[in-house]
Coordinates of C-alpha atoms in Angstrom, one line a residue:
X1 CA -28.4 -2.9 -3.4
X2 CA -27.4 0.9 -3.0
X3 CA -27.6 -0.1 0.7
X4 CA -25.5 -3.4 0.1
X5 CA -23.0 -1.7 -1.7
X6 CA -22.3 1.6 0.5
X7 CA -22.1 -1.2 3.5
X8 CA -19.7 -3.0 1.7
X9 CA -17.4 0.8 1.2
X10 CA -17.8 1.4 5.0
X11 CA -16.7 -1.8 5.6
X12 CA -13.6 -1.8 3.8
X13 CA -12.8 1.5 4.6
X14 CA -12.7 0.4 8.1
X15 CA -10.4 -2.3 8.1
X16 CA -8.0 -0.3 5.9
X17 CA -8.0 2.1 8.6
X18 CA -7.7 -0.7 11.1
X19 CA -4.6 -2.2 9.1
X20 CA -2.9 0.7 9.4
X21 CA -3.3 1.8 12.9
X22 CA -2.4 -1.3 13.4
X23 CA 1.4 -1.6 11.0
X24 CA 1.9 1.9 12.4
X25 CA 2.0 0.3 16.4
X26 CA 3.6 -2.5 14.7
X27 CA 6.4 -0.4 13.3
X28 CA 7.1 1.7 16.6
X29 CA 7.3 -1.6 17.8
X30 CA 10.1 -2.8 16.1
X31 CA 11.8 0.6 15.9
X32 CA 11.6 0.8 19.3
X33 CA 13.3 -2.7 19.7
X34 CA 16.3 -2.1 16.8
X35 CA 16.9 1.5 18.8
X36 CA 17.6 -0.8 21.5
X37 CA 19.3 -3.7 20.2
X38 CA 21.8 -1.0 18.4
X39 CA 21.8 1.2 21.7
X40 CA 23.3 -2.1 22.9
X41 CA 26.1 -2.1 20.5
X42 CA 26.8 1.5 20.9
X43 CA 27.3 1.2 24.1
X44 CA 29.3 -2.0 23.8
X45 CA 31.5 0.0 21.6
X46 CA 31.9 3.2 24.1
X47 CA 32.9 0.4 27.0
X48 CA 35.7 -0.8 25.0
X49 CA 36.9 2.7 24.1
X50 CA 37.0 3.9 27.4
X51 CA 38.8 0.5 28.2
X52 CA 41.2 0.9 25.3
X53 CA 42.4 4.2 27.0
X54 CA 42.5 3.0 30.5
X55 CA 44.5 0.7 28.6
X56 CA 47.0 2.8 26.9
X57 CA 47.4 4.6 30.5
X58 CA 48.4 1.9 32.6
X59 CA 51.3 0.9 30.0
X60 CA 52.7 4.2 30.2
X61 CA 52.3 5.1 33.2
X62 CA 52.7 1.7 35.0
X63 CA 55.9 0.2 32.2
X64 CA 56.8 -3.8 33.0
X65 CA 54.1 -3.3 35.5
X66 CA 51.5 -3.4 33.4
X67 CA 48.9 -6.1 34.2
X68 CA 48.4 -8.9 31.2
X69 CA 45.0 -8.2 30.1
X70 CA 45.5 -11.5 27.5
X71 CA 44.6 -13.9 30.8
X72 CA 41.6 -15.1 30.0
X73 CA 40.8 -14.2 33.5
X74 CA 39.9 -10.4 32.5
X75 CA 36.8 -9.7 31.0
X76 CA 35.0 -6.2 30.4
X77 CA 31.8 -5.1 32.1
X78 CA 29.9 -6.4 29.0
X79 CA 31.5 -9.5 29.5
X80 CA 33.7 -9.3 26.3
X81 CA 37.8 -10.7 26.9
X82 CA 39.9 -8.2 26.3
X83 CA 40.5 -7.6 22.6
X84 CA 37.7 -9.2 21.7
X85 CA 34.3 -8.2 20.4
X86 CA 31.1 -10.1 20.6
X87 CA 29.5 -11.8 18.0
X88 CA 27.0 -9.5 17.3
X89 CA 29.5 -6.8 16.6
X90 CA 31.9 -8.5 14.8
X91 CA 29.0 -10.2 12.5
X92 CA 26.8 -7.1 11.7
X93 CA 23.3 -9.2 13.7
X94 CA 21.5 -5.8 14.6
X95 CA 18.7 -5.3 12.8
X96 CA 18.4 -2.5 10.2
X97 CA 15.1 -1.0 9.0
X98 CA 14.4 -1.1 5.3
X99 CA 15.3 2.4 4.5
X100 CA 18.6 0.9 5.3
X101 CA 18.8 -2.0 3.5
X102 CA 17.5 0.1 0.2
X103 CA 20.5 2.3 1.1
X104 CA 23.6 -0.2 1.7
X105 CA 22.3 -1.9 -2.1
X106 CA 21.7 1.2 -4.0
X107 CA 24.7 0.7 -6.6
X108 CA 23.7 -3.0 -7.3
X109 CA 19.7 -2.5 -7.9
X110 CA 17.3 -3.1 -5.4
X111 CA 16.9 -5.8 -1.9
X112 CA 14.7 -7.5 -4.0
X113 CA 16.7 -7.3 -7.1
X114 CA 20.0 -7.6 -6.1
X115 CA 23.0 -7.8 -8.8
X116 CA 25.9 -9.2 -6.5
X117 CA 26.0 -13.2 -5.4
X118 CA 28.5 -14.9 -3.5
X119 CA 32.0 -15.8 -5.5
X120 CA 32.3 -11.9 -6.9
X121 CA 35.3 -10.7 -6.6
X122 CA 35.1 -7.2 -4.4
X123 CA 37.4 -4.0 -3.1
X124 CA 36.8 -2.4 0.3
X125 CA 36.7 1.2 -0.3
X126 CA 35.8 2.4 3.3
X127 CA 37.1 1.5 6.5
X128 CA 40.3 0.2 8.0
X129 CA 40.6 -2.4 5.9
X130 CA 40.3 0.3 2.6
X131 CA 41.4 -1.2 -1.3
X132 CA 41.7 -4.8 0.3
X133 CA 40.1 -7.2 -2.4
X134 CA 38.5 -10.7 -1.8
X135 CA 36.2 -13.0 -3.0
X136 CA 32.4 -12.9 -1.1
X137 CA 32.1 -16.5 0.6
X138 CA 28.9 -15.3 2.3
X139 CA 25.9 -12.9 1.3
X140 CA 23.3 -11.7 4.2
X141 CA 20.4 -10.4 2.4
X142 CA 18.4 -10.1 5.7
X143 CA 21.0 -7.3 6.6
X144 CA 22.4 -7.0 3.5
X145 CA 26.4 -7.6 4.3
X146 CA 28.8 -10.0 2.8
X147 CA 31.5 -12.1 4.3
X148 CA 35.1 -11.7 2.1
X149 CA 37.4 -14.8 2.6
X150 CA 40.1 -12.7 3.0
X151 CA 42.3 -13.4 6.9
X152 CA 43.4 -9.9 7.3
X153 CA 39.1 -9.4 8.2
X154 CA 38.8 -12.4 10.8
X155 CA 39.0 -10.6 14.4
X156 CA 38.8 -12.4 18.1
X157 CA 34.9 -13.0 19.4
X158 CA 34.4 -14.0 22.5
X159 CA 32.2 -17.0 22.6
X160 CA 29.1 -17.4 24.2
X161 CA 28.5 -18.9 27.2
X162 CA 25.8 -21.7 26.0
X163 CA 28.4 -22.2 23.1
X164 CA 31.4 -23.1 25.4
X165 CA 32.8 -26.2 26.7
X166 CA 35.5 -27.5 29.2
X167 CA 38.5 -27.8 26.3
X168 CA 36.8 -24.9 24.1
X169 CA 38.6 -21.4 24.0
X170 CA 37.0 -18.9 25.3
X171 CA 37.8 -16.7 22.5
X172 CA 38.3 -18.0 18.8
X173 CA 38.6 -15.6 15.2
X174 CA 35.9 -15.6 12.8
X175 CA 35.3 -13.5 9.2
X176 CA 34.1 -9.5 10.6
X177 CA 31.3 -9.2 8.1
X178 CA 31.2 -6.1 5.8
X179 CA 28.2 -3.8 5.0
X180 CA 27.4 -4.2 0.8
X181 CA 27.9 0.0 1.0
X182 CA 31.4 -0.6 1.6
X183 CA 32.4 -2.8 -1.0
X184 CA 32.1 -2.6 -4.7
X185 CA 32.6 -5.1 -7.7
X186 CA 35.4 -5.8 -9.4
X187 CA 35.2 -7.4 -12.9
X188 CA 38.2 -8.0 -15.8
X189 CA 37.3 -5.3 -18.5
X190 CA 38.6 -5.0 -21.9
X191 CA 41.0 -1.8 -22.6
X192 CA 39.9 0.1 -26.2
X193 CA 43.3 1.1 -26.1
X194 CA 45.8 -1.5 -25.1
X195 CA 43.5 -4.3 -25.8
X196 CA 44.2 -6.2 -23.0
X197 CA 42.2 -7.2 -20.2
X198 CA 42.9 -5.3 -16.5
X199 CA 40.9 -5.1 -13.0
X200 CA 38.0 -2.2 -13.2
X201 CA 36.2 -1.5 -10.2
X202 CA 32.3 -0.7 -11.0
X203 CA 30.9 1.5 -8.3
X204 CA 26.9 1.1 -9.6
X205 CA 25.0 -2.1 -11.4
X206 CA 21.3 -2.2 -12.5
X207 CA 19.1 -5.4 -13.0
X208 CA 18.0 -6.6 -16.7
X209 CA 15.7 -8.5 -18.6
X210 CA 14.0 -10.0 -15.7
X211 CA 12.2 -13.6 -15.9
X212 CA 9.7 -15.2 -13.6
X213 CA 9.5 -18.8 -13.9
X214 CA 6.1 -19.5 -12.6
X215 CA 7.1 -23.4 -13.0
X216 CA 10.5 -24.1 -11.3
X217 CA 9.5 -21.0 -8.8
X218 CA 13.1 -19.3 -10.1
X219 CA 14.0 -15.5 -10.9
X220 CA 16.8 -15.4 -13.4
X221 CA 18.1 -11.6 -14.8
X222 CA 21.6 -9.9 -16.1
X223 CA 23.1 -7.4 -14.9
X224 CA 25.0 -4.9 -16.7
X225 CA 26.7 -1.3 -15.8
X226 CA 24.6 1.8 -16.9
X227 CA 25.8 4.0 -19.1
X228 CA 28.2 1.6 -20.8
X229 CA 25.6 -1.1 -21.8
X230 CA 28.2 -3.6 -20.8
X231 CA 26.6 -7.0 -19.8
X232 CA 28.4 -8.1 -16.4
X233 CA 28.5 -12.4 -16.1
X234 CA 27.4 -14.1 -12.7
X235 CA 29.5 -16.2 -11.0
X236 CA 29.6 -19.8 -11.6
X237 CA 27.7 -21.5 -8.8
X238 CA 28.1 -25.0 -7.8
X239 CA 24.9 -27.4 -8.2
X240 CA 23.8 -28.0 -5.3
X241 CA 23.9 -31.8 -4.7
X242 CA 21.1 -33.4 -3.5
X243 CA 20.4 -37.0 -2.6
X244 CA 17.7 -39.0 -2.7
X245 CA 15.4 -40.3 0.2
X246 CA 13.8 -42.9 1.2
X247 CA 10.9 -41.1 2.5
X248 CA 11.2 -39.2 -1.0
X249 CA 8.2 -39.6 -3.4
X250 CA 8.9 -40.9 -6.3
X251 CA 8.7 -38.1 -10.2
X252 CA 5.9 -41.1 -11.5
X253 CA 3.6 -40.3 -8.3
X254 CA 4.5 -36.5 -8.5
X255 CA 3.6 -36.3 -12.3
X256 CA 0.5 -38.3 -11.7
X257 CA -2.7 -37.0 -12.2
X258 CA -5.1 -37.8 -9.2
X259 CA -8.0 -35.2 -10.8
X260 CA -9.1 -33.8 -13.7
X261 CA -12.2 -31.0 -13.1
X262 CA -15.3 -31.4 -14.7
X263 CA -18.4 -29.3 -15.9
X264 CA -21.0 -31.9 -14.7
X265 CA -20.6 -31.3 -11.3
X266 CA -19.4 -28.6 -9.1
X267 CA -15.5 -29.2 -7.7
X268 CA -17.2 -28.9 -4.2
X269 CA -20.4 -30.0 -2.5
X270 CA -22.4 -26.2 -2.0
X271 CA -22.4 -26.4 1.7
X272 CA -18.7 -26.5 1.8
X273 CA -18.9 -23.5 -0.9
X274 CA -20.8 -21.5 1.2
X275 CA -18.6 -21.8 4.3
X276 CA -15.4 -21.4 2.0
X277 CA -17.2 -17.7 0.5
X278 CA -18.6 -17.2 3.6
X279 CA -22.5 -16.1 2.1
X280 CA -23.0 -13.7 5.1
X281 CA -19.8 -11.7 4.8
X282 CA -20.2 -8.1 5.1
X283 CA -17.7 -7.4 2.9
X284 CA -19.5 -9.5 -0.5
X285 CA -20.2 -7.7 -3.5
X286 CA -21.2 -10.6 -5.6
X287 CA -24.4 -11.8 -4.8
X288 CA -26.9 -14.7 -6.5
X289 CA -30.3 -13.6 -8.8
X290 CA -32.1 -14.2 -6.5
X291 CA -30.9 -12.3 -3.7
X292 CA -30.8 -9.4 -5.8
X293 CA -34.4 -9.5 -7.3
X294 CA -35.2 -10.2 -3.4
X295 CA -33.3 -7.0 -2.7
X296 CA -35.0 -5.0 -5.2
X297 CA -38.8 -6.3 -4.4
X298 CA -38.0 -4.7 -0.7
X299 CA -36.8 -1.1 -2.2
X300 CA -40.6 -1.4 -4.3
X301 CA -42.2 -2.0 -1.1
X302 CA -40.6 0.7 0.8
X303 CA -41.4 3.3 -2.2
X304 CA -45.1 2.2 -2.6
X305 CA -45.5 2.9 0.7
X306 CA -43.8 6.7 0.4
X307 CA -46.0 7.0 -2.7
X308 CA -49.7 5.8 -0.6
X309 CA -48.3 8.4 1.9
X310 CA -48.7 11.1 -0.6
X311 CA -52.3 9.9 -1.3
X312 CA -53.8 11.0 1.9
X313 CA -54.8 14.7 1.9
X314 CA -57.1 16.9 3.4
X315 CA -60.1 17.8 1.7
X316 CA -58.6 21.5 1.2
X317 CA -55.4 19.6 -0.8
X318 CA -57.7 17.5 -2.8
X319 CA -59.9 20.5 -4.5
X320 CA -56.9 22.3 -4.7
X321 CA -55.5 19.3 -6.8
X322 CA -58.5 19.2 -8.9
X323 CA -57.9 23.3 -10.1
X324 CA -54.5 22.8 -10.8
X325 CA -55.5 19.5 -12.9
X326 CA -58.5 21.4 -14.5
X327 CA -56.0 24.5 -15.9
X328 CA -53.1 22.2 -16.6
X329 CA -55.9 20.8 -19.4
X330 CA -57.3 24.0 -20.3
X331 CA -54.5 24.6 -21.2
X332 CA -53.0 29.1 -22.0
X333 CA -56.6 31.1 -22.5
X334 CA -57.5 33.1 -25.6
X335 CA -58.1 36.8 -25.8
X336 CA -61.7 37.2 -28.4
X337 CA -61.8 40.4 -30.4
X338 CA -64.0 42.0 -27.9
X339 CA -61.6 41.5 -25.0
X340 CA -58.4 43.0 -27.6
X341 CA -60.7 46.3 -28.4
X342 CA -61.5 46.7 -24.7
X343 CA -58.2 46.7 -24.1
X344 CA -56.8 48.9 -27.0
X345 CA -59.3 51.8 -25.6
X346 CA -58.0 51.2 -22.5
X347 CA -54.1 52.1 -23.7
X348 CA -55.6 55.1 -26.1
X349 CA -57.5 56.9 -23.3
X350 CA -54.4 56.3 -21.0
X351 CA -52.1 58.0 -24.0
X352 CA -54.9 61.2 -24.2
X353 CA -55.0 61.4 -20.9
X354 CA -50.8 62.0 -20.8
X355 CA -51.0 64.5 -24.2
X356 CA -53.8 65.9 -22.7
X357 CA -53.5 66.7 -18.9
X358 CA -55.2 65.8 -16.2
X359 CA -57.8 62.5 -17.2
X360 CA -62.0 62.5 -17.9
X361 CA -63.2 60.7 -15.6
X362 CA -64.1 57.1 -15.9
X363 CA -67.7 56.1 -15.7
X364 CA -68.1 53.1 -13.2
X365 CA -70.2 51.0 -16.0
X366 CA -67.1 51.2 -17.8
X367 CA -64.2 50.5 -14.9
X368 CA -66.3 47.2 -14.2
X369 CA -66.4 46.1 -17.7
X370 CA -62.6 46.6 -18.1
X371 CA -61.9 44.5 -14.6
X372 CA -64.2 41.5 -15.5
X373 CA -62.5 41.4 -19.5
X374 CA -59.4 41.0 -17.1
X375 CA -60.5 38.2 -15.1
X376 CA -61.7 36.4 -18.2
X377 CA -58.2 37.3 -19.6
X378 CA -56.5 35.2 -16.5
X379 CA -59.0 32.5 -16.2
X380 CA -59.5 31.4 -19.9
X381 CA -63.4 32.3 -20.3
X382 CA -66.5 32.5 -18.8
X383 CA -66.7 28.9 -17.3
X384 CA -63.4 30.2 -15.4
X385 CA -64.8 33.0 -13.8
X386 CA -67.1 31.2 -12.9
X387 CA -65.0 28.6 -11.0
X388 CA -62.6 31.5 -9.1
X389 CA -64.8 32.0 -5.8
X390 CA -66.5 28.7 -5.0
X391 CA -67.5 28.1 -1.6
X392 CA -64.7 26.6 0.7
X393 CA -65.9 23.1 1.7
X394 CA -66.2 22.2 4.7
X395 CA -63.7 20.9 7.1

């Protein structure tokens, strides 16, 4: 089983690394596309700026002989008529990264929990239309832009060729969109000193009391001003009117229970469950008891083969094993009184020899007795001494 779990971990790691490389590649491709589109918008802005400079110089030099650039025949190199923008620039349709989306809504929550909605009154805080107050008509959460209902924000836009008709004009007016970072919420609040209500610019909003309703798949939350603990109500939204159609399913049919689960039979045939769960998957971690018992038996067989290999010994290895078993069964050797007396004699003689000078010669018989006593001490008696030097068996 350890081998199976190790294989699952390796497979999961490989898939995670593969997904990481794939996401990094997709991110680079997306960034390259965004840079290309942003570069096209930037090139268009540069071309319009150059055309404006040239038109100003011609008007200054030629005076009444200057060309009439408001005519339909005169267009720029990028296909836009003079004095108009492309729909991409007017509506800010260029794709933005996730970091830029978060930066645009940093003052009013996050892209997931946005604290502004259509119907809010906002004020423009930067650009040519600074200090303009209007109502949000549309909110684009893909690029985090807003469309404010104000005549001052209307701009001339060149209609694309595929959308033009013979009777339509090539230039029309639409509401230009602004990023959410360029506006701030305007809401009437009560002045604590005078007690009167006046419009106040709210520079920061945060979500609060987020509730997810699973049956209806809706989400509700409140927004407040951090630091002041002031709850800002949401703008009133008109209910969506839905008309019944002939193809709609009746409510009585929707509420009818057509399947009642039971414990007496599985929800699907076993063959279908095997196909859904993919019992041969490399990522599987939950196994049946029969499969686990089979794998454990295989591991026991492998261990038995290893132990069988250990049992195959040479005669010398068998003899050494028997000797180790005998010594282990005999235990620690014990000293007899005779051995202790002889050891004491040797120790006393050595001490006297060091004190008196050169030691006297010891008889050979005494030396032999001492050596024999040491051998008996190390091997545990006469029986051990008899088995210290047996003849080695022939191989």
